Coordinates of C-alpha atoms in Angstrom, one line a residue:
X1 CA -18.0 7.2 14.2
X2 CA -20.4 9.7 12.5
X3 CA -23.0 9.4 15.3
X4 CA -25.3 12.4 14.3
X5 CA -26.7 13.9 11.3
X6 CA -28.1 17.5 10.5
X7 CA -31.9 16.7 9.9
X8 CA -31.7 13.5 11.8
X9 CA -31.6 11.4 8.7
X10 CA -29.9 8.1 9.3
X11 CA -27.2 7.1 7.2
X12 CA -27.8 4.6 4.1
X13 CA -26.8 0.9 5.0
X14 CA -27.0 -2.4 3.2
X15 CA -30.2 -4.1 3.2
X16 CA -31.1 -7.2 5.3
X17 CA -29.6 -6.1 8.4
X18 CA -29.3 -8.5 11.1
X19 CA -29.4 -8.4 15.1
X20 CA -26.2 -8.7 16.6
X21 CA -24.4 -9.8 13.3
X22 CA -25.3 -6.5 11.6
X23 CA -24.7 -5.9 7.7
X24 CA -23.4 -9.5 7.0
X25 CA -25.6 -10.6 4.3
X26 CA -23.8 -10.9 0.9
X27 CA -20.5 -10.0 2.7
X28 CA -17.5 -11.9 2.0
X29 CA -14.9 -12.0 4.4
X30 CA -12.2 -12.2 2.2
X31 CA -13.2 -8.9 -0.1
X32 CA -14.3 -6.2 2.1
X33 CA -12.9 -3.3 0.0
X34 CA -14.7 -4.6 -3.3
X35 CA -17.7 -5.2 -1.3
X36 CA -17.5 -1.3 -0.2
X37 CA -16.6 -0.4 -3.7
X38 CA -20.1 -2.0 -4.7
X39 CA -22.2 -0.6 -1.7
X40 CA -20.8 3.0 -2.5
X41 CA -22.2 2.9 -5.9
X42 CA -25.4 1.5 -4.5
X43 CA -25.9 3.4 -1.5
X44 CA -24.2 6.9 -2.5
X45 CA -21.0 9.0 -1.1
X46 CA -21.5 8.2 2.6
X47 CA -22.8 5.0 4.3
X48 CA -22.6 2.8 7.3
X49 CA -22.0 -0.8 7.9
X50 CA -22.3 -2.7 11.0
X51 CA -20.5 -5.8 11.4
X52 CA -20.2 -7.8 14.7
X53 CA -20.6 -4.8 16.8
X54 CA -18.4 -2.7 14.9
X55 CA -19.8 0.4 13.1
X56 CA -18.1 1.7 10.2
X57 CA -19.0 5.0 8.4
X58 CA -17.7 4.9 4.9
X59 CA -17.1 7.7 2.8
X60 CA -15.9 8.2 -1.1
X61 CA -17.6 11.5 -2.3
X62 CA -14.8 14.0 -3.2
X63 CA -16.5 16.9 -1.3
X64 CA -17.0 14.9 1.7
X65 CA -13.4 13.4 1.5
X66 CA -11.9 17.2 1.0
X67 CA -13.7 18.1 4.4
X68 CA -12.1 14.9 6.1
X69 CA -8.6 16.1 4.7
X70 CA -9.0 19.3 6.3
X71 CA -5.5 18.9 8.8
X72 CA -7.0 21.8 11.1
X73 CA -10.2 19.6 12.0
X74 CA -9.3 16.4 11.4
X75 CA -6.2 13.7 12.1
X76 CA -5.4 10.1 11.5
X77 CA -7.7 7.6 13.3
X78 CA -6.3 4.1 13.8
X79 CA -9.4 2.0 12.2
X80 CA -9.8 -1.4 14.1
X81 CA -8.0 -3.2 11.4
X82 CA -4.9 -1.0 11.7
X83 CA -5.0 -0.7 15.4
X84 CA -5.1 -4.5 15.4
X85 CA -1.8 -4.3 13.9
X86 CA -0.1 -2.5 17.0
X87 CA 0.6 -6.0 18.5
X88 CA 3.1 -6.3 15.3
X89 CA 4.3 -2.9 14.6
X90 CA 3.7 -1.1 18.0
X91 CA 4.4 2.5 17.7
X92 CA 6.0 2.3 14.3
X93 CA 5.1 5.0 11.9
X94 CA 2.2 3.3 10.4
X95 CA 0.6 2.2 13.5
X96 CA 1.3 4.9 15.9
X97 CA -1.3 7.2 17.2
X98 CA -0.6 11.0 16.3
X99 CA -0.1 11.9 19.9
X100 CA 2.6 9.3 20.6
X101 CA 6.0 10.8 21.0
X102 CA 7.8 8.2 18.9
X103 CA 5.7 9.1 15.9
X104 CA 7.0 12.6 15.9
X105 CA 10.5 11.7 16.7
X106 CA 10.7 8.9 14.0
X107 CA 9.0 11.2 11.5
X108 CA 11.5 14.0 11.8
X109 CA 14.2 11.7 12.2
X110 CA 13.7 9.6 9.3
X111 CA 12.2 12.3 6.6
X112 CA 15.7 12.8 5.4
X113 CA 15.9 9.4 4.0
X114 CA 13.3 10.1 1.7
X115 CA 14.2 13.4 0.0
X116 CA 15.7 13.7 -3.3
X117 CA 19.2 13.8 -2.6
X118 CA 18.5 10.6 -0.5
X119 CA 16.6 8.8 -3.8
X120 CA 20.1 9.7 -5.7
X121 CA 21.7 7.2 -3.4
X122 CA 19.0 4.6 -3.7
X123 CA 18.9 4.9 -7.6
X124 CA 21.7 2.4 -8.4
X125 CA 20.4 -0.4 -6.1
X126 CA 17.1 -0.1 -7.6
X127 CA 18.4 -0.4 -11.1
X128 CA 20.5 -3.4 -9.9
X129 CA 17.3 -5.4 -8.7
X130 CA 15.4 -4.5 -11.7
X131 CA 18.4 -6.2 -13.4
X132 CA 18.1 -9.2 -11.1
X133 CA 14.6 -9.7 -12.0
X134 CA 15.2 -9.5 -15.9
X135 CA 18.1 -12.2 -15.2
X136 CA 15.5 -14.2 -13.2
X137 CA 12.7 -13.9 -16.0
X138 CA 15.4 -15.4 -18.6
X139 CA 15.4 -18.6 -17.0
X140 CA 11.6 -18.8 -17.2
X141 CA 8.9 -18.9 -20.0
X142 CA 6.0 -18.1 -17.6
X143 CA 5.9 -16.1 -14.4
X144 CA 3.5 -15.1 -11.5
X145 CA 3.9 -11.3 -11.7
X146 CA 2.6 -10.6 -8.4
X147 CA 4.9 -13.1 -6.7
X148 CA 8.1 -11.7 -8.7
X149 CA 7.3 -8.2 -8.0
X150 CA 7.0 -9.1 -4.3
X151 CA 10.3 -10.4 -4.4
X152 CA 11.5 -7.4 -6.2
X153 CA 10.1 -4.9 -3.8
X154 CA 11.0 -6.6 -0.7
X155 CA 14.9 -7.1 -2.0
X156 CA 14.9 -3.3 -3.0
X157 CA 13.8 -2.1 0.6
X158 CA 16.0 -4.6 2.1
X159 CA 19.1 -3.4 0.5
X160 CA 18.3 0.2 0.2
X161 CA 17.0 0.9 3.7
X162 CA 19.1 -1.8 5.8
X163 CA 21.8 -3.0 3.4
X164 CA 20.3 -6.5 3.8
X165 CA 19.6 -9.0 1.4
X166 CA 17.0 -11.5 1.3
X167 CA 18.6 -13.4 -1.8
X168 CA 15.1 -12.9 -3.5
X169 CA 16.3 -14.1 -6.9
X170 CA 18.5 -17.0 -5.9
X171 CA 16.4 -19.0 -3.4
X172 CA 14.1 -21.7 -4.9
X173 CA 11.0 -20.5 -2.9
X174 CA 10.0 -17.1 -1.7
X175 CA 11.6 -15.8 1.5
X176 CA 9.6 -17.0 4.5
X177 CA 9.3 -13.5 5.7
X178 CA 6.7 -13.1 3.1
X179 CA 4.5 -15.8 4.3
X180 CA 4.9 -15.2 8.0
X181 CA 3.9 -11.5 7.1
X182 CA 0.9 -12.1 5.2
X183 CA -0.4 -14.6 7.6
X184 CA 0.3 -12.4 10.6
X185 CA -1.3 -9.2 8.8
X186 CA -4.5 -11.2 7.8
X187 CA -4.9 -12.8 11.5
X188 CA -4.5 -9.5 13.3
X189 CA -6.8 -7.5 11.3
X190 CA -9.4 -9.9 11.3
X191 CA -8.9 -10.5 14.9
X192 CA -9.4 -6.8 15.7
X193 CA -13.0 -6.8 13.8
X194 CA -14.2 -10.2 15.0
X195 CA -14.9 -9.6 18.6
X196 CA -17.9 -11.8 19.4
X197 CA -16.5 -13.9 22.3
X198 CA -17.6 -17.4 21.5
X199 CA -17.1 -16.9 17.8
X200 CA -13.8 -15.6 17.9
X201 CA -12.5 -18.0 20.6
X202 CA -13.4 -20.7 18.4
X203 CA -12.6 -19.3 15.1
X204 CA -9.1 -18.1 16.3
X205 CA -7.9 -20.8 18.6
X206 CA -5.4 -22.7 16.3
X207 CA -4.8 -19.3 14.5
X208 CA -3.4 -17.3 17.4
X209 CA -0.9 -20.2 18.0
X210 CA 0.4 -19.9 14.4
X211 CA 0.3 -16.4 14.8
X212 CA 2.9 -16.4 17.8
X213 CA 5.1 -18.5 15.7
X214 CA 5.0 -16.1 12.9
X215 CA 5.4 -13.0 15.0
X216 CA 8.7 -14.7 16.5
X217 CA 9.8 -15.6 13.1
X218 CA 9.5 -11.9 11.9
X219 CA 11.3 -10.7 15.1
X220 CA 14.2 -13.1 14.4
X221 CA 14.8 -11.5 11.0
X222 CA 14.8 -8.0 12.3
X223 CA 17.2 -9.1 15.1
X224 CA 19.5 -10.7 12.3
X225 CA 19.3 -7.1 10.4
X226 CA 20.2 -5.1 13.4
X227 CA 23.0 -7.7 14.3
X228 CA 24.6 -7.7 11.1
X229 CA 24.7 -3.9 10.9
X230 CA 26.5 -4.0 14.4
X231 CA 28.9 -6.6 13.4
X232 CA 30.0 -4.8 10.4
X233 CA 29.9 -1.2 12.3
X234 CA 27.3 1.6 12.5
X235 CA 27.7 4.6 10.6
X236 CA 29.3 3.3 7.4
X237 CA 26.2 2.7 5.1
X238 CA 24.4 6.0 5.3
X239 CA 20.8 4.3 5.1
X240 CA 17.7 4.0 7.2
X241 CA 19.3 1.9 9.7
X242 CA 22.1 3.8 10.2
X243 CA 20.2 6.9 10.9
X244 CA 18.3 5.1 13.5
X245 CA 21.4 3.5 15.3
X246 CA 23.4 6.6 14.9
X247 CA 20.9 8.8 16.5
X248 CA 20.5 6.2 19.6
X249 CA 24.4 6.3 19.8
X250 CA 24.9 10.0 19.7
X251 CA 22.1 10.8 22.0
X252 CA 20.2 12.7 19.3
X253 CA 16.8 14.6 20.4
X254 CA 15.0 12.3 18.0
X255 CA 16.7 9.3 19.1
X256 CA 14.5 6.0 19.3
X257 CA 14.7 3.3 21.5
X258 CA 15.8 -0.1 20.8
X259 CA 12.2 -1.3 20.8
X260 CA 11.0 1.2 18.5
X261 CA 13.7 1.1 16.0
X262 CA 12.6 -2.9 15.6
X263 CA 8.9 -1.4 15.2
X264 CA 10.3 0.9 12.3
X265 CA 12.3 -2.0 10.6
X266 CA 9.0 -3.8 10.4
X267 CA 7.0 -1.1 9.6
X268 CA 9.1 -0.3 6.5
X269 CA 9.9 -3.8 5.7
X270 CA 6.3 -4.5 5.1
X271 CA 4.7 -1.1 3.8
X272 CA 7.9 -0.6 1.8
X273 CA 7.5 -3.6 -0.4
X274 CA 3.8 -4.4 -0.3
X275 CA 2.4 -1.4 -1.7
X276 CA 4.9 -1.2 -4.5
X277 CA 4.6 -4.6 -5.4
X278 CA 0.9 -4.4 -5.9
X279 CA 0.9 -1.0 -8.0
X280 CA 3.5 -2.7 -10.3
X281 CA 1.4 -5.8 -10.8
X282 CA -1.9 -3.9 -11.7
X283 CA 0.2 -1.6 -13.9
X284 CA 1.5 -4.5 -15.7
X285 CA -1.9 -6.3 -16.0
X286 CA -3.3 -3.2 -17.7
X287 CA -0.4 -2.6 -19.9
X288 CA 0.0 -6.3 -21.0
X289 CA -3.7 -6.3 -22.2
X290 CA -3.0 -3.0 -24.4
X291 CA -0.4 -3.8 -27.2
X292 CA -0.9 -0.3 -28.5
X293 CA -0.3 1.3 -25.1
X294 CA 2.6 -1.0 -24.6
X295 CA 4.3 0.1 -28.1
X296 CA 3.8 3.9 -27.1
X297 CA 5.2 3.4 -23.7
X298 CA 8.1 1.3 -25.0
X299 CA 8.8 4.0 -27.5
X300 CA 9.0 6.7 -24.9
X301 CA 11.4 4.6 -22.8
X302 CA 13.6 4.1 -25.7
X303 CA 13.6 7.7 -26.6
X304 CA 13.9 8.9 -22.9
X305 CA 16.5 6.2 -21.7
X306 CA 18.2 5.3 -24.6
X307 CA 19.7 1.7 -24.9
X308 CA 20.6 1.2 -21.2
X309 CA 19.8 1.6 -17.7
X310 CA 18.3 5.2 -16.8
X311 CA 20.3 7.9 -15.2
X312 CA 18.4 9.4 -12.1
X313 CA 17.3 12.5 -13.9
X314 CA 15.8 10.4 -16.7
X315 CA 13.6 8.3 -14.8
X316 CA 10.8 11.2 -14.1
X317 CA 10.9 12.2 -17.8
X318 CA 8.9 9.0 -18.8
X319 CA 5.7 10.9 -18.4
X320 CA 3.6 8.4 -20.1
X321 CA 5.0 5.5 -18.2
X322 CA 4.1 7.6 -15.0
X323 CA 0.6 8.0 -16.1
X324 CA 0.1 4.5 -16.5
X325 CA 1.2 4.0 -12.9
X326 CA -0.9 6.7 -11.6
X327 CA -3.7 5.4 -13.4
X328 CA -3.0 1.8 -11.9
X329 CA -3.0 3.3 -8.5
X330 CA -6.3 5.3 -9.2
X331 CA -8.3 2.0 -9.9
X332 CA -6.6 0.1 -7.3
X333 CA -4.7 2.1 -4.7
X334 CA -3.0 -0.8 -2.9
X335 CA -3.3 0.8 0.6
X336 CA -7.2 1.2 -0.1
X337 CA -8.3 3.6 2.8
X338 CA -7.6 5.7 5.7
X339 CA -9.4 6.9 8.7
X340 CA -10.2 10.5 9.8
X341 CA -11.0 11.5 13.3
X342 CA -12.8 14.8 14.2
X343 CA -10.5 16.9 16.7
X344 CA -13.7 19.1 17.7
X345 CA -17.4 19.2 16.9
X346 CA -17.4 19.8 13.4
X347 CA -19.8 19.3 10.0
X348 CA -18.7 17.7 6.9
X349 CA -20.5 18.1 3.4
X350 CA -24.1 19.0 3.3
X351 CA -25.1 19.1 7.0
X352 CA -23.4 15.9 8.3
X353 CA -22.5 16.5 12.0
X354 CA -19.5 14.7 13.8
X355 CA -18.7 15.4 17.3
X356 CA -15.0 15.3 18.7
X357 CA -13.5 11.8 18.6
X358 CA -16.0 10.8 15.8
X359 CA -14.3 8.9 12.8
X360 CA -14.9 7.8 9.3
X361 CA -13.2 5.5 6.9
X362 CA -12.3 7.1 3.2
X363 CA -12.5 4.3 0.9
X364 CA -10.0 5.4 -1.6
X365 CA -10.9 3.2 -4.7
X366 CA -14.5 4.8 -4.3
X367 CA -13.1 8.3 -4.0
X368 CA -11.0 7.4 -7.2
X369 CA -14.4 6.4 -8.9
X370 CA -16.2 9.8 -8.0
X371 CA -18.0 11.3 -11.1
X372 CA -15.1 14.0 -11.1
X373 CA -13.4 11.5 -12.9
X374 CA -15.5 11.3 -15.8
X375 CA -17.5 8.5 -17.4
X376 CA -16.6 5.0 -17.4
X377 CA -14.6 5.3 -13.9
X378 CA -14.0 1.5 -14.0
X379 CA -12.1 1.7 -17.3
X380 CA -8.1 2.0 -17.5
X381 CA -7.2 5.5 -19.2
X382 CA -3.8 7.0 -18.6
X383 CA -5.0 10.2 -20.1
X384 CA -7.0 11.2 -17.0
X385 CA -3.6 12.2 -15.8
X386 CA -2.8 14.5 -18.8
X387 CA -2.0 18.0 -17.0
X388 CA -5.2 19.9 -18.2
X389 CA -7.3 16.9 -16.9
X390 CA -5.5 17.0 -13.5
X391 CA -6.1 20.6 -13.3
X392 CA -9.6 20.1 -13.9
X393 CA -10.1 18.2 -10.9
X394 CA -10.6 18.8 -7.1
X395 CA -7.2 18.5 -5.5
X396 CA -8.4 16.1 -3.2
X397 CA -9.8 13.7 -5.6
X398 CA -6.5 11.5 -5.8
X399 CA -5.1 10.1 -2.5
X400 CA -3.4 6.9 -3.2
X401 CA -0.8 7.6 -0.6
X402 CA -3.1 8.8 2.0
X403 CA -3.4 12.6 3.3
X404 CA -1.6 15.3 5.6
X405 CA 1.3 14.8 7.6
X406 CA 0.4 11.2 8.2
X407 CA 0.6 10.2 4.3
X408 CA 3.1 7.6 3.2
X409 CA 6.7 9.0 4.2
X410 CA 7.9 6.8 1.3
X411 CA 5.8 8.0 -1.5
X412 CA 8.6 9.2 -3.6
X413 CA 10.6 6.2 -2.7
X414 CA 7.9 3.9 -4.1
X415 CA 7.2 6.1 -7.1
X416 CA 11.1 6.2 -8.3
X417 CA 11.5 2.3 -7.9
X418 CA 8.3 1.7 -9.8
X419 CA 9.0 3.9 -12.7
X420 CA 12.4 2.1 -12.9
X421 CA 11.0 -1.4 -12.8
X422 CA 8.2 -0.5 -15.3
X423 CA 10.7 1.2 -17.8
X424 CA 13.3 -1.8 -17.4
X425 CA 10.6 -4.4 -18.3
X426 CA 9.3 -2.4 -21.2
X427 CA 12.9 -1.9 -22.6
X428 CA 13.7 -5.4 -22.4
X429 CA 11.1 -7.8 -22.3
X430 CA 7.9 -8.9 -24.5
X431 CA 4.9 -10.0 -22.3
X432 CA 1.9 -12.2 -23.4
X433 CA -0.6 -12.5 -20.8
X434 CA -3.4 -15.3 -20.8
X435 CA -6.2 -14.3 -22.6
X436 CA -8.9 -15.9 -20.6
X437 CA -7.6 -14.5 -17.3
X438 CA -9.8 -11.9 -15.5
X439 CA -8.6 -9.7 -13.1
X440 CA -9.0 -11.0 -9.6
X441 CA -8.0 -8.9 -6.5
X442 CA -6.6 -10.2 -3.4
X443 CA -7.1 -8.3 -0.2
X444 CA -5.1 -8.5 2.6
X445 CA -3.1 -5.4 4.2
X446 CA -2.8 -4.0 0.6
X447 CA -4.4 -5.0 -2.7
X448 CA -2.7 -7.4 -5.2
X449 CA -3.8 -9.2 -8.6
X450 CA -4.3 -13.0 -7.9
X451 CA -3.2 -15.6 -10.4
X452 CA -1.9 -13.2 -12.8
X453 CA 0.6 -14.9 -14.9
X454 CA 2.4 -13.8 -18.2
X455 CA 4.5 -15.5 -20.8
X456 CA 7.8 -13.6 -21.0
X457 CA 10.8 -13.6 -23.6
X458 CA 13.7 -11.4 -24.6
X459 CA 12.5 -8.5 -26.4
X460 CA 11.9 -8.8 -30.0
X461 CA 14.3 -6.1 -31.9

């Protein structure tokens, strides 16, 4: 935490701080990110919150974030909510400490799986799953966008990374993996923050039992994935799972042990679909509410892709669609924060001193509403990502995938997949949103529109 300031001026904090409980007046347990966006507007680009004995320093100003993103002075810090997920993900890429050996080994081993050459091998699978979404929608008049995007992205990461199908569009209910995952993530994040002994014991008694059941179910899914691959033979699929199992078999210097392989599988299943499904859902929310923008994006897809599924090279040429996706991620970066820890005594901004080991949380939706983004930063405007506008902003103003060497390893995968899906929907489907719906954002590990439904029909020609 930031524990000292030049000029000995305390950090701003919400009013009505209570003994023991801290800054809980007006706090909603279900929406800490949205509460923090509001507080950033009221308190400024750096403030603190104390909740049940945990002190959080929240930073959103672009100048301060630029300092925190300096890789020579700062590294990733596991904030309490993320550290609480180590009981699920262990030393997987997302929850590993930067000095753990398995983080570097996994990063170096798996990085080739996310190169452009690797993207080409995933492209056809992504196109196929997008086609399955269309077929599914043809059987329905009204759809829950977030639920269906979750089905799509889980199916995509399952097939591309592990050659494993969750049968997302053939089963009557969503795969139980999703429910178990959401409950476990929510439980372990809250458990890590609510540490008052009597309160936590009473609050979590029954939830702890359900959490153990959910963790056992998730472990069973992972065991099934590994067992299926070994039954069919390692070294034949050339996917993420093959890379890990082949390295272990061949004594590669970066080989991962059996426990860590399972941690990586769970990490990619969770992170590989939660973030992208939210990004797609937010993009479709804003698109569906703007018929003129929808028509412009559709015309671009018709021109660039032609009448059928896109070739690999055509995907990135849909520049308006990419700007729409980027702007959705600006307003609602689905992974909404990351923490940075000082590696030595240092200073950020205009005199905020940090000692070695102090840490601060970057509030990405706050950063993405910094004044450098212009006026009306809560409004959706893809033109913010025209080339001239991008060049005029500080380089560190846009961070939907985190920063530095601990940034999301799968960001190119996510963007390519999301572009295919948005373009495929524009190309083939007409949507009509409920005019009375107002965006409600659900917060779990990631952000997601809640209750967002649209009527769907084949495209009118």
